[in-house]
Amino acid sequence: ANEIVLPDWLHDAERTLSCMDEATKSIQSSSYKGYVMAIPQGRTQNEWLSCAKRMLDYDVDTLGVSCRYTEMFGGSRVLAVMALWGIINQSRSVNVQIHLLGCWGDPRIDVAPLLDMDFVSGVDSSLPAIHAKYGMVLDGYHVRPKGMIDIANDQYNHELLKGNVDLWRHLCQTVV
């Protein structure tokens, strides 16, 4: 692996920071030399941003922005990322990147405008795979089907999965 994600607890800043403290100590005592991503958590905008600011006191390379936090910013991932970038700039941790975790909206609105920003390293999503698992073509506007991905046991139509991944990449590069 070239980047590991530190443990986090959804909406729980203090528990996330406590686990992060333990995990970073383990990393420092190991031979791991790759990148480290932390994912801020919180119940409010202020708590989420405060958590992110405290994370910058650690040796992290990336802060992840979950799609779950867009509602705190009026449904806008762009506003969440810009608020986070403001915290990063204030801390003078300008080498820290932002990674987009998941996408619940239209990726042309939620993701594409951000991928042009130098400080956004990328996006990941299970949407192409979860749609393929259920035999569905990703059209970019589907709600995520219920269910989890089981990499070891799921069966996929590989052509459908490839088509969904190709469409996902295209949508993430198309700003509307």
Protein backbone atom coordinates (compact mmCIF):
# COMPACT_ATOMS: atom_id res chain seq x y z
CA ALA A 1 0.00 0.00 0.00
CA ASN A 2 1.22 3.51 -0.67
CA GLU A 3 -1.38 5.20 1.57
CA ILE A 4 -3.18 3.96 4.63
CA VAL A 5 -6.32 5.42 6.17
CA LEU A 6 -6.29 5.99 9.90
CA PRO A 7 -9.26 4.72 11.92
CA ASP A 8 -12.23 7.05 12.23
CA TRP A 9 -15.65 6.94 13.87
CA LEU A 10 -18.55 8.49 11.99
CA HIS A 11 -19.59 11.83 13.53
CA ASP A 12 -17.37 11.23 16.61
CA ALA A 13 -14.43 13.65 16.60
CA GLU A 14 -13.02 12.75 20.02
CA ARG A 15 -13.08 9.00 19.44
CA THR A 16 -11.56 9.51 15.99
CA LEU A 17 -8.74 11.65 17.40
CA SER A 18 -8.07 9.17 20.19
CA CYS A 19 -7.83 6.28 17.71
CA MET A 20 -5.70 8.41 15.42
CA ASP A 21 -3.26 9.08 18.24
CA GLU A 22 -2.86 5.34 18.90
CA ALA A 23 -2.57 4.50 15.19
CA THR A 24 0.07 7.14 14.46
CA LYS A 25 2.20 5.82 17.34
CA SER A 26 1.98 2.34 15.81
CA ILE A 27 2.90 3.70 12.39
CA GLN A 28 5.89 5.59 13.76
CA SER A 29 7.21 2.43 15.43
CA SER A 30 6.77 0.38 12.25
CA SER A 31 8.73 0.25 9.01
CA TYR A 32 5.85 1.83 7.03
CA LYS A 33 7.10 4.64 4.77
CA GLY A 34 4.00 5.47 2.72
CA TYR A 35 1.35 8.16 2.92
CA VAL A 36 -1.18 8.55 5.73
CA MET A 37 -4.78 9.76 5.36
CA ALA A 38 -6.95 11.01 8.22
CA ILE A 39 -10.70 11.52 7.95
CA PRO A 40 -12.17 14.35 10.05
CA GLN A 41 -15.37 13.60 11.92
CA GLY A 42 -17.88 15.72 13.81
CA ARG A 43 -21.54 16.43 14.43
CA THR A 44 -21.41 20.08 13.30
CA GLN A 45 -19.37 22.15 10.87
CA ASN A 46 -17.34 23.63 13.71
CA GLU A 47 -16.66 20.24 15.31
CA TRP A 48 -15.69 18.73 11.93
CA LEU A 49 -13.33 21.61 11.10
CA SER A 50 -11.87 21.58 14.62
CA CYS A 51 -11.18 17.85 14.25
CA ALA A 52 -9.45 18.49 10.93
CA LYS A 53 -7.35 21.25 12.46
CA ARG A 54 -6.22 18.94 15.28
CA MET A 55 -5.39 16.22 12.74
CA LEU A 56 -2.92 18.58 11.10
CA ASP A 57 -0.83 18.43 14.30
CA TYR A 58 0.03 14.86 13.23
CA ASP A 59 2.17 13.70 10.33
CA VAL A 60 -0.63 13.22 7.79
CA ASP A 61 -0.39 13.61 4.04
CA THR A 62 -4.07 13.63 3.17
CA LEU A 63 -7.39 14.61 4.74
CA GLY A 64 -10.39 12.70 3.43
CA VAL A 65 -13.72 14.44 2.89
CA SER A 66 -16.60 12.00 3.16
CA CYS A 67 -19.68 12.60 1.06
CA ARG A 68 -21.61 12.21 4.33
CA TYR A 69 -20.52 15.71 5.35
CA THR A 70 -21.90 17.65 2.41
CA GLU A 71 -25.23 18.25 4.21
CA MET A 72 -23.41 20.26 6.89
CA PHE A 73 -22.37 22.60 4.10
CA GLY A 74 -25.77 23.08 2.49
CA GLY A 75 -25.36 19.97 0.32
CA SER A 76 -22.18 21.28 -1.30
CA ARG A 77 -18.98 19.22 -1.32
CA VAL A 78 -17.27 22.27 -2.85
CA LEU A 79 -18.05 24.36 0.26
CA ALA A 80 -16.84 21.57 2.55
CA VAL A 81 -13.57 21.24 0.63
CA MET A 82 -13.00 25.00 0.54
CA ALA A 83 -13.59 25.26 4.32
CA LEU A 84 -11.14 22.41 4.88
CA TRP A 85 -8.59 24.00 2.54
CA GLY A 86 -8.87 27.18 4.60
CA ILE A 87 -7.95 25.21 7.74
CA ILE A 88 -5.02 23.57 5.93
CA ASN A 89 -3.73 26.97 4.73
CA GLN A 90 -4.06 28.53 8.17
CA SER A 91 -2.00 25.70 9.64
CA ARG A 92 0.68 26.18 6.98
CA SER A 93 0.42 22.45 6.18
CA VAL A 94 0.23 23.30 2.49
CA ASN A 95 1.61 19.91 1.43
CA VAL A 96 -1.48 18.17 2.81
CA GLN A 97 -3.82 17.02 0.06
CA ILE A 98 -7.59 16.47 0.15
CA HIS A 99 -9.14 13.22 -1.06
CA LEU A 100 -12.86 12.89 -1.81
CA LEU A 101 -14.46 9.84 -0.22
CA GLY A 102 -17.52 8.60 -2.06
CA CYS A 103 -20.20 10.49 -3.93
CA TRP A 104 -23.92 10.63 -3.28
CA GLY A 105 -24.82 13.30 -5.80
CA ASP A 106 -24.14 13.98 -9.44
CA PRO A 107 -20.35 13.58 -9.83
CA ARG A 108 -20.35 16.32 -12.48
CA ILE A 109 -21.37 18.74 -9.68
CA ASP A 110 -20.03 17.00 -6.56
CA VAL A 111 -16.63 15.86 -7.83
CA ALA A 112 -15.56 17.23 -11.24
CA PRO A 113 -15.09 20.90 -10.23
CA LEU A 114 -12.87 19.82 -7.32
CA LEU A 115 -10.59 17.51 -9.27
CA ASP A 116 -9.19 20.54 -11.12
CA MET A 117 -7.90 21.98 -7.85
CA ASP A 118 -4.21 21.31 -7.19
CA PHE A 119 -4.82 20.34 -3.57
CA VAL A 120 -7.45 17.65 -4.36
CA SER A 121 -5.67 14.35 -4.99
CA GLY A 122 -8.60 12.25 -6.18
CA VAL A 123 -11.90 10.54 -5.47
CA ASP A 124 -12.99 7.00 -4.74
CA SER A 125 -16.43 5.48 -4.95
CA SER A 126 -18.09 2.08 -4.77
CA LEU A 127 -20.85 3.23 -7.15
CA PRO A 128 -19.49 1.52 -10.29
CA ALA A 129 -18.93 -1.77 -8.47
CA ILE A 130 -22.13 -1.82 -6.41
CA HIS A 131 -24.19 -1.13 -9.54
CA ALA A 132 -22.38 -3.90 -11.42
CA LYS A 133 -22.95 -6.29 -8.50
CA TYR A 134 -26.70 -5.84 -8.96
CA GLY A 135 -26.53 -5.97 -12.78
CA MET A 136 -27.21 -2.24 -13.12
CA VAL A 137 -25.69 0.20 -15.58
CA LEU A 138 -24.43 3.27 -13.75
CA ASP A 139 -26.06 6.27 -15.38
CA GLY A 140 -24.50 8.77 -13.02
CA TYR A 141 -27.72 9.64 -11.24
CA HIS A 142 -28.67 6.40 -9.54
CA VAL A 143 -29.09 6.27 -5.83
CA ARG A 144 -26.62 3.78 -4.41
CA PRO A 145 -28.24 0.34 -4.21
CA LYS A 146 -28.52 -1.13 -0.73
CA GLY A 147 -25.96 -3.75 0.17
CA MET A 148 -22.28 -4.12 0.71
CA ILE A 149 -19.44 -5.20 -1.53
CA ASP A 150 -17.87 -8.54 -0.66
CA ILE A 151 -14.72 -8.64 -2.77
CA ALA A 152 -13.98 -12.27 -1.95
CA ASN A 153 -17.43 -13.64 -2.86
CA ASP A 154 -19.30 -11.23 -5.15
CA GLN A 155 -19.76 -12.13 -8.80
CA TYR A 156 -19.54 -9.36 -11.39
CA ASN A 157 -20.16 -9.05 -15.08
CA HIS A 158 -16.73 -7.67 -15.91
CA GLU A 159 -17.91 -5.84 -19.04
CA LEU A 160 -20.64 -4.11 -17.01
CA LEU A 161 -18.14 -3.24 -14.29
CA LYS A 162 -15.66 -1.87 -16.85
CA GLY A 163 -18.41 0.18 -18.49
CA ASN A 164 -19.51 1.55 -15.11
CA VAL A 165 -15.93 2.47 -14.17
CA ASP A 166 -15.38 4.16 -17.55
CA LEU A 167 -18.61 6.15 -17.16
CA TRP A 168 -17.72 7.10 -13.57
CA ARG A 169 -14.34 8.44 -14.74
CA HIS A 170 -16.00 10.39 -17.55
CA LEU A 171 -18.60 11.92 -15.20
CA CYS A 172 -15.87 12.92 -12.73
CA GLN A 173 -14.13 14.84 -15.51
CA THR A 174 -17.25 16.58 -16.85
CA VAL A 175 -18.17 19.85 -15.12
CA VAL A 176 -21.73 21.09 -15.64
